[in-house]
Amino acid sequence: MKYKLQISSEQVLEGAVEAVRYARKLCPEVEFSAEDASRSEKEFLYRIFKEVIKAGATIINVPDTVGYAQPEEFGRLIKDIKENVSNIEKAIISVHCHNDLGLAVANSLEAIKNGATQIECTINGIGERAGNASLEEIVMALQTRKDIYHKDTRINSTQIYPISRLVSKLTGFTIQPNKAIVGKNAFAHEAGIHQAGILKERTTYEIMTPQSVGLESNSLVLGKHSGRHALKNKLEEMGYTLDKEKLNKVFEEFKRLADKKKEIFIEDLEAIVSEEIIGKIPETFKLEYFHINTGNSTLPTATVRLLYQDKKFEDAACGDGPVDASFKAIDRITKFKVKLVDYNVRALTKGKDAQGEATIKIKDEEGNIFTGRSTSTDTLEANLLNSSNT
């Protein structure tokens, strides 16, 4: 209040009440959020919460704005609010925890223990700075430890993994392999003694099943000779229902990919289907040809030919590696002045013929940031497909 708003506590109280009264005239549900509540003076918090509830607030949000609180003290704060705000039963207690100290989920769960019934959280824990409380971790903690929390979210947990992957693809933020619940290694048991236990009885080391979050234990699904009907059934099992036109497009891409690689995995299908659901980036430039020359004693050189409005444009460039040379060749053709902000390539599946997914972020002269991604069994081709239309 003193440094950001430069107003007194009385002015804050008056403004909060006025804002809530006005909002309540417009809609039946109004949330009042007290920024940096975890570091605020408790007596003032009690007072302002009481007054805004009187004014019509139906949800009281208690944020740990900078991720400073420890679980025990944050839980106690929620308990104290319940005990010291006389009309608190007229409002829902919500919390909004940041992860600066890695405690966003722990603080949220402690808040639930002490009376909070709304948790503000995000898929994959994305958010500013170190992120927010992770939705999937909170949901599965409540589901796995019902003996402690006695709460139900009514969330279909089998959709967690597919949604997590979709958010990752849309945002360009890669999920760390050891991320709880949705990370690549979340259900991987490498230690011999663990593997032996899993083979004898899965519950020895698995407190939840991969299937409970929508991850199939065997991701190998289809092969080169699989037909349209088999593909349709598998997509429906994965939660995708496509109309005839989209199914035909997906099937064409599936057959094209099956000609390139021996085995098709769920991750491959997700990459194909997501383009139909999200929508393909319009191909302003179409990659027609590329040739790259590189080696440990050769200056990396890339030659690229693009189609633009039925006209062919070709150029070549040298660079610090094949990717840099490719990007420079494309820049020479398109004449766009952009700066590469982030670049990432990852294998979608296992095996030597796995598809590579390239994700790039670029910034134009006005400071606008654009994200693009593409997949191919040839990672250099994925880079070129991506960079030519981002």
GROMACS .gro file of N, CA and C in nm, residues 98-260:
model
  489
   98HIS      N    1   0.211  -1.875  -0.520
   98HIS     CA    2   0.322  -1.875  -0.615
   98HIS      C    3   0.434  -1.966  -0.565
   99ASN      N    4   0.522  -2.004  -0.658
   99ASN     CA    5   0.615  -2.113  -0.632
   99ASN      C    6   0.761  -2.069  -0.616
  100ASP      N    7   0.783  -1.946  -0.571
  100ASP     CA    8   0.919  -1.894  -0.564
  100ASP      C    9   1.011  -1.976  -0.475
  101LEU      N   10   0.958  -2.038  -0.372
  101LEU     CA   11   1.037  -2.125  -0.285
  101LEU      C   12   1.001  -2.272  -0.305
  102GLY      N   13   0.929  -2.301  -0.413
  102GLY     CA   14   0.892  -2.440  -0.442
  102GLY      C   15   0.784  -2.495  -0.351
  103LEU      N   16   0.703  -2.406  -0.290
  103LEU     CA   17   0.606  -2.451  -0.190
  103LEU      C   18   0.461  -2.420  -0.228
  104ALA      N   19   0.437  -2.384  -0.353
  104ALA     CA   20   0.301  -2.344  -0.393
  104ALA      C   21   0.199  -2.455  -0.370
  105VAL      N   22   0.233  -2.577  -0.409
  105VAL     CA   23   0.140  -2.689  -0.390
  105VAL      C   24   0.125  -2.722  -0.242
  106ALA      N   25   0.236  -2.726  -0.170
  106ALA     CA   26   0.230  -2.757  -0.026
  106ALA      C   27   0.146  -2.653   0.048
  107ASN      N   28   0.163  -2.526   0.015
  107ASN     CA   29   0.084  -2.421   0.080
  107ASN      C   30  -0.064  -2.433   0.046
  108SER      N   31  -0.093  -2.467  -0.080
  108SER     CA   32  -0.233  -2.483  -0.123
  108SER      C   33  -0.299  -2.598  -0.048
  109LEU      N   34  -0.227  -2.710  -0.034
  109LEU     CA   35  -0.282  -2.826   0.036
  109LEU      C   36  -0.303  -2.796   0.185
  110GLU      N   37  -0.210  -2.721   0.243
  110GLU     CA   38  -0.225  -2.683   0.384
  110GLU      C   39  -0.345  -2.591   0.403
  111ALA      N   40  -0.369  -2.506   0.302
  111ALA     CA   41  -0.486  -2.418   0.307
  111ALA      C   42  -0.615  -2.499   0.303
  112ILE      N   43  -0.616  -2.605   0.222
  112ILE     CA   44  -0.734  -2.692   0.215
  112ILE      C   45  -0.761  -2.757   0.350
  113LYS      N   46  -0.655  -2.802   0.415
  113LYS     CA   47  -0.670  -2.862   0.548
  113LYS      C   48  -0.738  -2.767   0.646
  114ASN      N   49  -0.712  -2.638   0.627
  114ASN     CA   50  -0.758  -2.538   0.725
  114ASN      C   51  -0.882  -2.461   0.680
  115GLY      N   52  -0.947  -2.507   0.572
  115GLY     CA   53  -1.076  -2.448   0.539
  115GLY      C   54  -1.092  -2.385   0.403
  116ALA      N   55  -0.986  -2.372   0.325
  116ALA     CA   56  -1.000  -2.318   0.190
  116ALA      C   57  -1.071  -2.420   0.101
  117THR      N   58  -1.163  -2.373   0.019
  117THR     CA   59  -1.235  -2.465  -0.070
  117THR      C   60  -1.220  -2.428  -0.217
  118GLN      N   61  -1.143  -2.324  -0.246
  118GLN     CA   62  -1.111  -2.290  -0.386
  118GLN      C   63  -0.961  -2.268  -0.397
  119ILE      N   64  -0.899  -2.337  -0.493
  119ILE     CA   65  -0.755  -2.325  -0.515
  119ILE      C   66  -0.733  -2.270  -0.655
  120GLU      N   67  -0.661  -2.160  -0.666
  120GLU     CA   68  -0.626  -2.105  -0.796
  120GLU      C   69  -0.492  -2.167  -0.837
  121CYS      N   70  -0.493  -2.238  -0.949
  121CYS     CA   71  -0.375  -2.313  -0.990
  121CYS      C   72  -0.369  -2.319  -1.142
  122THR      N   73  -0.261  -2.373  -1.195
  122THR     CA   74  -0.243  -2.376  -1.340
  122THR      C   75  -0.193  -2.512  -1.386
  123ILE      N   76  -0.226  -2.546  -1.512
  123ILE     CA   77  -0.172  -2.669  -1.572
  123ILE      C   78  -0.021  -2.656  -1.584
  124ASN      N   79   0.050  -2.760  -1.543
  124ASN     CA   80   0.196  -2.766  -1.546
  124ASN      C   81   0.261  -2.663  -1.453
  125GLY      N   82   0.180  -2.594  -1.371
  125GLY     CA   83   0.236  -2.495  -1.279
  125GLY      C   84   0.290  -2.371  -1.348
  126ILE      N   85   0.246  -2.345  -1.473
  126ILE     CA   86   0.300  -2.229  -1.545
  126ILE      C   87   0.254  -2.100  -1.479
  127GLY      N   88   0.332  -1.996  -1.495
  127GLY     CA   89   0.300  -1.867  -1.436
  127GLY      C   90   0.424  -1.781  -1.430
  128GLU      N   91   0.407  -1.658  -1.386
  128GLU     CA   92   0.521  -1.567  -1.383
  128GLU      C   93   0.626  -1.614  -1.283
  129ARG      N   94   0.748  -1.572  -1.305
  129ARG     CA   95   0.865  -1.608  -1.225
  129ARG      C   96   0.878  -1.761  -1.215
  130ALA      N   97   0.867  -1.816  -1.095
  130ALA     CA   98   0.882  -1.961  -1.076
  130ALA      C   99   0.752  -2.037  -1.096
  131GLY      N  100   0.645  -1.966  -1.133
  131GLY     CA  101   0.519  -2.033  -1.162
  131GLY      C  102   0.421  -2.031  -1.046
  132ASN      N  103   0.307  -2.096  -1.070
  132ASN     CA  104   0.198  -2.105  -0.972
  132ASN      C  105   0.184  -2.248  -0.922
  133ALA      N  106   0.089  -2.267  -0.834
  133ALA     CA  107   0.059  -2.403  -0.786
  133ALA      C  108   0.013  -2.488  -0.904
  134SER      N  109   0.065  -2.609  -0.911
  134SER     CA  110   0.037  -2.700  -1.022
  134SER      C  111  -0.096  -2.772  -1.002
  135LEU      N  112  -0.188  -2.755  -1.097
  135LEU     CA  113  -0.320  -2.817  -1.087
  135LEU      C  114  -0.311  -2.968  -1.074
  136GLU      N  115  -0.228  -3.030  -1.160
  136GLU     CA  116  -0.223  -3.176  -1.160
  136GLU      C  117  -0.168  -3.232  -1.029
  137GLU      N  118  -0.076  -3.161  -0.966
  137GLU     CA  119  -0.020  -3.209  -0.839
  137GLU      C  120  -0.123  -3.197  -0.726
  138ILE      N  121  -0.197  -3.089  -0.727
  138ILE     CA  122  -0.300  -3.070  -0.624
  138ILE      C  123  -0.412  -3.174  -0.640
  139VAL      N  124  -0.459  -3.191  -0.764
  139VAL     CA  125  -0.568  -3.286  -0.790
  139VAL      C  126  -0.528  -3.427  -0.748
  140MET      N  127  -0.409  -3.470  -0.786
  140MET     CA  128  -0.368  -3.607  -0.756
  140MET      C  129  -0.333  -3.626  -0.609
  141ALA      N  130  -0.287  -3.520  -0.543
  141ALA     CA  131  -0.263  -3.530  -0.398
  141ALA      C  132  -0.395  -3.549  -0.325
  142LEU      N  133  -0.497  -3.473  -0.366
  142LEU     CA  134  -0.629  -3.487  -0.303
  142LEU      C  135  -0.689  -3.624  -0.331
  143GLN      N  136  -0.667  -3.673  -0.453
  143GLN     CA  137  -0.724  -3.802  -0.492
  143GLN      C  138  -0.651  -3.918  -0.426
  144THR      N  139  -0.519  -3.906  -0.415
  144THR     CA  140  -0.438  -4.014  -0.358
  144THR      C  141  -0.447  -4.019  -0.206
  145ARG      N  142  -0.460  -3.900  -0.142
  145ARG     CA  143  -0.464  -3.895   0.004
  145ARG      C  144  -0.599  -3.844   0.055
  146LYS      N  145  -0.704  -3.913   0.013
  146LYS     CA  146  -0.838  -3.878   0.061
  146LYS      C  147  -0.850  -3.898   0.212
  147ASP      N  148  -0.764  -3.985   0.266
  147ASP     CA  149  -0.766  -4.011   0.409
  147ASP      C  150  -0.726  -3.888   0.490
  148ILE      N  151  -0.654  -3.796   0.426
  148ILE     CA  152  -0.610  -3.674   0.495
  148ILE      C  153  -0.701  -3.555   0.463
  149TYR      N  154  -0.730  -3.538   0.333
  149TYR     CA  155  -0.798  -3.415   0.290
  149TYR      C  156  -0.951  -3.425   0.286
  150HIS      N  157  -1.003  -3.546   0.258
  150HIS     CA  158  -1.148  -3.566   0.254
  150HIS      C  159  -1.218  -3.467   0.161
  151LYS      N  160  -1.158  -3.441   0.047
  151LYS     CA  161  -1.214  -3.346  -0.050
  151LYS      C  162  -1.216  -3.409  -0.189
  152ASP      N  163  -1.315  -3.367  -0.269
  152ASP     CA  164  -1.328  -3.416  -0.407
  152ASP      C  165  -1.334  -3.297  -0.501
  153THR      N  166  -1.258  -3.302  -0.610
  153THR     CA  167  -1.255  -3.190  -0.704
  153THR      C  168  -1.353  -3.207  -0.820
  154ARG      N  169  -1.402  -3.328  -0.841
  154ARG     CA  170  -1.488  -3.362  -0.955
  154ARG      C  171  -1.414  -3.344  -1.089
  155ILE      N  172  -1.283  -3.338  -1.084
  155ILE     CA  173  -1.204  -3.329  -1.207
  155ILE      C  174  -1.178  -3.470  -1.260
  156ASN      N  175  -1.195  -3.489  -1.390
  156ASN     CA  176  -1.165  -3.616  -1.454
  156ASN      C  177  -1.014  -3.627  -1.471
  157SER      N  178  -0.949  -3.696  -1.380
  157SER     CA  179  -0.803  -3.699  -1.378
  157SER      C  180  -0.742  -3.767  -1.500
  158THR      N  181  -0.820  -3.848  -1.573
  158THR     CA  182  -0.765  -3.915  -1.691
  158THR      C  183  -0.737  -3.817  -1.805
  159GLN      N  184  -0.785  -3.694  -1.791
  159GLN     CA  185  -0.758  -3.592  -1.893
  159GLN      C  186  -0.634  -3.508  -1.860
  160ILE      N  187  -0.573  -3.533  -1.745
  160ILE     CA  188  -0.461  -3.451  -1.700
  160ILE      C  189  -0.343  -3.458  -1.796
  161TYR      N  190  -0.301  -3.579  -1.831
  161TYR     CA  191  -0.182  -3.593  -1.916
  161TYR      C  192  -0.204  -3.533  -2.055
  162PRO      N  193  -0.317  -3.564  -2.124
  162PRO     CA  194  -0.338  -3.503  -2.256
  162PRO      C  195  -0.343  -3.351  -2.251
  163ILE      N  196  -0.410  -3.295  -2.149
  163ILE     CA  197  -0.420  -3.149  -2.138
  163ILE      C  198  -0.283  -3.088  -2.109
  164SER      N  199  -0.206  -3.156  -2.025
  164SER     CA  200  -0.070  -3.109  -1.994
  164SER      C  201   0.014  -3.098  -2.120
  165ARG      N  202   0.006  -3.201  -2.205
  165ARG     CA  203   0.082  -3.200  -2.330
  165ARG      C  204   0.032  -3.090  -2.424
  166LEU      N  205  -0.099  -3.070  -2.427
  166LEU     CA  206  -0.156  -2.966  -2.513
  166LEU      C  207  -0.108  -2.828  -2.469
  167VAL      N  208  -0.110  -2.802  -2.339
  167VAL     CA  209  -0.065  -2.673  -2.287
  167VAL      C  210   0.083  -2.652  -2.318
  168SER      N  211   0.162  -2.758  -2.301
  168SER     CA  212   0.305  -2.749  -2.332
  168SER      C  213   0.327  -2.713  -2.478
  169LYS      N  214   0.249  -2.776  -2.565
  169LYS     CA  215   0.262  -2.750  -2.708
  169LYS      C  216   0.221  -2.608  -2.744
  170LEU      N  217   0.111  -2.561  -2.684
  170LEU     CA  218   0.060  -2.427  -2.716
  170LEU      C  219   0.151  -2.316  -2.663
  171THR      N  220   0.208  -2.338  -2.545
  171THR     CA  221   0.291  -2.234  -2.484
  171THR      C  222   0.437  -2.241  -2.525
  172GLY      N  223   0.480  -2.359  -2.570
  172GLY     CA  224   0.621  -2.376  -2.604
  172GLY      C  225   0.708  -2.404  -2.483
  173PHE      N  226   0.646  -2.424  -2.365
  173PHE     CA  227   0.721  -2.454  -2.243
  173PHE      C  228   0.733  -2.606  -2.228
  174THR      N  229   0.854  -2.657  -2.238
  174THR     CA  230   0.878  -2.801  -2.225
  174THR      C  231   0.859  -2.846  -2.081
  175ILE      N  232   0.797  -2.961  -2.063
  175ILE     CA  233   0.778  -3.017  -1.929
  175ILE      C  234   0.905  -3.089  -1.887
  176GLN      N  235   0.958  -3.055  -1.771
  176GLN     CA  236   1.081  -3.120  -1.725
  176GLN      C  237   1.056  -3.269  -1.705
  177PRO      N  238   1.152  -3.354  -1.738
  177PRO     CA  239   1.131  -3.500  -1.731
  177PRO      C  240   1.091  -3.550  -1.593
  178ASN      N  241   1.143  -3.487  -1.487
  178ASN     CA  242   1.113  -3.535  -1.352
  178ASN      C  243   0.998  -3.458  -1.287
  179LYS      N  244   0.917  -3.389  -1.368
  179LYS     CA  245   0.801  -3.317  -1.315
  179LYS      C  246   0.701  -3.418  -1.259
  180ALA      N  247   0.655  -3.393  -1.138
  180ALA     CA  248   0.557  -3.483  -1.075
  180ALA      C  249   0.432  -3.495  -1.161
  181ILE      N  250   0.375  -3.612  -1.166
  181ILE     CA  251   0.249  -3.647  -1.232
  181ILE      C  252   0.261  -3.655  -1.384
  182VAL      N  253   0.313  -3.551  -1.450
  182VAL     CA  254   0.309  -3.545  -1.596
  182VAL      C  255   0.447  -3.550  -1.662
  183GLY      N  256   0.553  -3.556  -1.585
  183GLY     CA  257   0.687  -3.564  -1.642
  183GLY      C  258   0.712  -3.699  -1.708
  184LYS      N  259   0.804  -3.700  -1.803
  184LYS     CA  260   0.836  -3.822  -1.877
  184LYS      C  261   0.878  -3.935  -1.785
  185ASN      N  262   0.944  -3.902  -1.674
  185ASN     CA  263   0.996  -4.005  -1.582
  185ASN      C  264   0.906  -4.029  -1.461
  186ALA      N  265   0.787  -3.967  -1.459
  186ALA     CA  266   0.701  -3.974  -1.341
  186ALA      C  267   0.666  -4.117  -1.301
  187PHE      N  268   0.655  -4.206  -1.401
  187PHE     CA  269   0.619  -4.345  -1.372
  187PHE      C  270   0.729  -4.442  -1.417
  188ALA      N  271   0.851  -4.390  -1.431
  188ALA     CA  272   0.965  -4.474  -1.473
  188ALA      C  273   1.039  -4.521  -1.349
  189HIS      N  274   1.064  -4.650  -1.341
  189HIS     CA  275   1.136  -4.708  -1.227
  189HIS      C  276   1.263  -4.774  -1.280
  190GLU      N  277   1.377  -4.707  -1.257
  190GLU     CA  278   1.502  -4.755  -1.315
  190GLU      C  279   1.584  -4.841  -1.220
  191ALA      N  280   1.573  -4.815  -1.091
  191ALA     CA  281   1.651  -4.894  -0.996
  191ALA      C  282   1.605  -5.040  -0.999
  192GLY      N  283   1.700  -5.133  -1.001
  192GLY     CA  284   1.668  -5.275  -1.013
  192GLY      C  285   1.572  -5.325  -0.907
  193ILE      N  286   1.595  -5.283  -0.783
  193ILE     CA  287   1.509  -5.330  -0.673
  193ILE      C  288   1.367  -5.277  -0.689
  194HIS      N  289   1.355  -5.154  -0.745
  194HIS     CA  290   1.221  -5.097  -0.770
  194HIS      C  291   1.152  -5.172  -0.883
  195GLN      N  292   1.227  -5.201  -0.989
  195GLN     CA  293   1.170  -5.272  -1.103
  195GLN      C  294   1.119  -5.410  -1.060
  196ALA      N  295   1.196  -5.478  -0.977
  196ALA     CA  296   1.155  -5.610  -0.930
  196ALA      C  297   1.026  -5.601  -0.850
  197GLY      N  298   1.016  -5.498  -0.766
  197GLY     CA  299   0.895  -5.479  -0.687
  197GLY      C  300   0.774  -5.449  -0.773
  198ILE      N  301   0.793  -5.366  -0.875
  198ILE     CA  302   0.684  -5.329  -0.966
  198ILE      C  303   0.633  -5.452  -1.041
  199LEU      N  304   0.725  -5.537  -1.086
  199LEU     CA  305   0.686  -5.656  -1.160
  199LEU      C  306   0.604  -5.752  -1.074
  200LYS      N  307   0.638  -5.760  -0.945
  200LYS     CA  308   0.566  -5.850  -0.855
  200LYS      C  309   0.431  -5.790  -0.811
  201GLU      N  310   0.432  -5.662  -0.780
  201GLU     CA  311   0.310  -5.595  -0.734
  201GLU      C  312   0.327  -5.444  -0.754
  202ARG      N  313   0.248  -5.386  -0.847
  202ARG     CA  314   0.267  -5.246  -0.887
  202ARG      C  315   0.251  -5.150  -0.770
  203THR      N  316   0.162  -5.180  -0.676
  203THR     CA  317   0.139  -5.087  -0.565
  203THR      C  318   0.257  -5.078  -0.469
  204THR      N  319   0.359  -5.166  -0.490
  204THR     CA  320   0.478  -5.159  -0.406
  204THR      C  321   0.545  -5.023  -0.418
  205TYR      N  322   0.553  -4.972  -0.541
  205TYR     CA  323   0.620  -4.843  -0.564
  205TYR      C  324   0.532  -4.741  -0.636
  206GLU      N  325   0.414  -4.779  -0.681
  206GLU     CA  326   0.327  -4.683  -0.750
  206GLU      C  327   0.209  -4.645  -0.662
  207ILE      N  328   0.206  -4.518  -0.621
  207ILE     CA  329   0.097  -4.470  -0.536
  207ILE      C  330  -0.025  -4.429  -0.619
  208MET      N  331  -0.007  -4.423  -0.751
  208MET     CA  332  -0.118  -4.399  -0.845
  208MET      C  333  -0.077  -4.465  -0.976
  209THR      N  334  -0.172  -4.492  -1.060
  209THR     CA  335  -0.141  -4.559  -1.186
  209THR      C  336  -0.123  -4.457  -1.298
  210PRO      N  337  -0.044  -4.491  -1.399
  210PRO     CA  338  -0.032  -4.402  -1.516
  210PRO      C  339  -0.168  -4.377  -1.579
  211GLN      N  340  -0.253  -4.480  -1.581
  211GLN     CA  341  -0.385  -4.468  -1.642
  211GLN      C  342  -0.473  -4.366  -1.570
  212SER      N  343  -0.449  -4.346  -1.440
  212SER     CA  344  -0.534  -4.253  -1.363
  212SER      C  345  -0.515  -4.108  -1.406
  213VAL      N  346  -0.402  -4.080  -1.473
  213VAL     CA  347  -0.380  -3.944  -1.524
  213VAL      C  348  -0.384  -3.940  -1.676
  214GLY      N  349  -0.428  -4.051  -1.736
  214GLY     CA  350  -0.445  -4.054  -1.881
  214GLY      C  351  -0.322  -4.095  -1.959
  215LEU      N  352  -0.228  -4.162  -1.893
  215LEU     CA  353  -0.107  -4.207  -1.960
  215LEU      C  354  -0.113  -4.359  -1.975
  216GLU      N  355  -0.109  -4.408  -2.098
  216GLU     CA  356  -0.112  -4.552  -2.121
  216GLU      C  357   0.025  -4.610  -2.091
  217SER      N  358   0.026  -4.726  -2.026
  217SER     CA  359   0.153  -4.789  -1.990
  217SER      C  360   0.232  -4.832  -2.113
  218ASN      N  361   0.162  -4.870  -2.219
  218ASN     CA  362   0.229  -4.906  -2.344
  218ASN      C  363   0.188  -4.806  -2.451
  219SER      N  364   0.281  -4.717  -2.488
  219SER     CA  365   0.245  -4.611  -2.581
  219SER      C  366   0.254  -4.653  -2.727
  220LEU      N  367   0.304  -4.776  -2.755
  220LEU     CA  368   0.307  -4.826  -2.892
  220LEU      C  369   0.164  -4.861  -2.934
  221VAL      N  370   0.116  -4.797  -3.041
  221VAL     CA  371  -0.025  -4.815  -3.073
  221VAL      C  372  -0.054  -4.871  -3.211
  222LEU      N  373   0.015  -4.823  -3.313
  222LEU     CA  374  -0.020  -4.860  -3.450
  222LEU      C  375   0.104  -4.883  -3.535
  223GLY      N  376   0.083  -4.947  -3.648
  223GLY     CA  377   0.192  -4.971  -3.741
  223GLY      C  378   0.155  -4.931  -3.882
  224LYS      N  379   0.244  -4.959  -3.974
  224LYS     CA  380   0.228  -4.916  -4.113
  224LYS      C  381   0.100  -4.969  -4.177
  225HIS      N  382   0.059  -5.090  -4.137
  225HIS     CA  383  -0.056  -5.153  -4.202
  225HIS      C  384  -0.188  -5.129  -4.128
  226SER      N  385  -0.185  -5.046  -4.025
  226SER     CA  386  -0.309  -5.015  -3.954
  226SER      C  387  -0.401  -4.933  -4.043
  227GLY      N  388  -0.531  -4.962  -4.035
  227GLY     CA  389  -0.627  -4.894  -4.122
  227GLY      C  390  -0.696  -4.776  -4.056
  228ARG      N  391  -0.785  -4.715  -4.132
  228ARG     CA  392  -0.858  -4.597  -4.086
  228ARG      C  393  -0.944  -4.627  -3.963
  229HIS      N  394  -1.006  -4.745  -3.960
  229HIS     CA  395  -1.093  -4.781  -3.848
  229HIS      C  396  -1.012  -4.797  -3.719
  230ALA      N  397  -0.896  -4.862  -3.730
  230ALA     CA  398  -0.809  -4.880  -3.613
  230ALA      C  399  -0.761  -4.745  -3.561
  231LEU      N  400  -0.729  -4.655  -3.653
  231LEU     CA  401  -0.685  -4.521  -3.614
  231LEU      C  402  -0.799  -4.447  -3.543
  232LYS      N  403  -0.919  -4.455  -3.598
  232LYS     CA  404  -1.035  -4.388  -3.538
  232LYS      C  405  -1.060  -4.438  -3.397
  233ASN      N  406  -1.053  -4.571  -3.377
  233ASN     CA  407  -1.075  -4.629  -3.244
  233ASN      C  408  -0.969  -4.583  -3.145
  234LYS      N  409  -0.843  -4.581  -3.190
  234LYS     CA  410  -0.735  -4.540  -3.101
  234LYS      C  411  -0.749  -4.393  -3.063
  235LEU      N  412  -0.786  -4.309  -3.157
  235LEU     CA  413  -0.805  -4.167  -3.128
  235LEU      C  414  -0.918  -4.146  -3.027
  236GLU      N  415  -1.024  -4.225  -3.040
  236GLU     CA  416  -1.136  -4.214  -2.946
  236GLU      C  417  -1.094  -4.260  -2.807
  237GLU      N  418  -1.009  -4.363  -2.800
  237GLU     CA  419  -0.955  -4.408  -2.671
  237GLU      C  420  -0.873  -4.297  -2.606
  238MET      N  421  -0.806  -4.217  -2.690
  238MET     CA  422  -0.722  -4.107  -2.641
  238MET      C  423  -0.805  -3.983  -2.608
  239GLY      N  424  -0.936  -3.988  -2.638
  239GLY     CA  425  -1.023  -3.876  -2.606
  239GLY      C  426  -1.050  -3.781  -2.720
  240TYR      N  427  -1.010  -3.820  -2.843
  240TYR     CA  428  -1.031  -3.733  -2.960
  240TYR      C  429  -1.145  -3.788  -3.046
  241THR      N  430  -1.245  -3.706  -3.070
  241THR     CA  431  -1.353  -3.742  -3.162
  241THR      C  432  -1.349  -3.645  -3.279
  242LEU      N  433  -1.313  -3.695  -3.396
  242LEU     CA  434  -1.294  -3.610  -3.513
  242LEU      C  435  -1.405  -3.633  -3.615
  243ASP      N  436  -1.443  -3.527  -3.685
  243ASP     CA  437  -1.540  -3.546  -3.792
  243ASP      C  438  -1.470  -3.613  -3.911
  244LYS      N  439  -1.547  -3.650  -4.012
  244LYS     CA  440  -1.494  -3.728  -4.124
  244LYS      C  441  -1.381  -3.656  -4.196
  245GLU      N  442  -1.397  -3.526  -4.217
  245GLU     CA  443  -1.296  -3.449  -4.289
  245GLU      C  444  -1.163  -3.445  -4.214
  246LYS      N  445  -1.170  -3.418  -4.083
  246LYS     CA  446  -1.048  -3.411  -4.003
  246LYS      C  447  -0.984  -3.549  -3.989
  247LEU      N  448  -1.068  -3.653  -3.974
  247LEU     CA  449  -1.016  -3.789  -3.964
  247LEU      C  450  -0.940  -3.826  -4.090
  248ASN      N  451  -0.992  -3.789  -4.206
  248ASN     CA  452  -0.924  -3.818  -4.333
  248ASN      C  453  -0.788  -3.749  -4.340
  249LYS      N  454  -0.782  -3.625  -4.293
  249LYS     CA  455  -0.655  -3.551  -4.294
  249LYS      C  456  -0.554  -3.614  -4.199
  250VAL      N  457  -0.604  -3.653  -4.080
  250VAL     CA  458  -0.516  -3.718  -3.983
  250VAL      C  459  -0.466  -3.851  -4.037
  251PHE      N  460  -0.555  -3.926  -4.104
  251PHE     CA  461  -0.516  -4.055  -4.160
  251PHE      C  462  -0.410  -4.039  -4.268
  252GLU      N  463  -0.422  -3.936  -4.351
  252GLU     CA  464  -0.321  -3.909  -4.454
  252GLU      C  465  -0.185  -3.881  -4.391
  253GLU      N  466  -0.184  -3.798  -4.285
  253GLU     CA  467  -0.059  -3.766  -4.217
  253GLU      C  468  -0.003  -3.890  -4.148
  254PHE      N  469  -0.093  -3.972  -4.092
  254PHE     CA  470  -0.052  -4.096  -4.025
  254PHE      C  471   0.018  -4.190  -4.124
  255LYS      N  472  -0.041  -4.210  -4.241
  255LYS     CA  473   0.018  -4.299  -4.342
  255LYS      C  474   0.152  -4.244  -4.391
  256ARG      N  475   0.158  -4.111  -4.406
  256ARG     CA  476   0.283  -4.048  -4.449
  256ARG      C  477   0.394  -4.073  -4.346
  257LEU      N  478   0.357  -4.061  -4.219
  257LEU     CA  479   0.455  -4.084  -4.112
  257LEU      C  480   0.490  -4.232  -4.103
  258ALA      N  481   0.392  -4.320  -4.122
  258ALA     CA  482   0.415  -4.465  -4.113
  258ALA      C  483   0.512  -4.513  -4.221
  259ASP      N  484   0.518  -4.441  -4.332
  259ASP     CA  485   0.614  -4.476  -4.437
  259ASP      C  486   0.757  -4.440  -4.397
  260LYS      N  487   0.769  -4.348  -4.301
  260LYS     CA  488   0.902  -4.301  -4.259
  260LYS      C  489   0.955  -4.376  -4.138
   0.00000   0.00000   0.00000
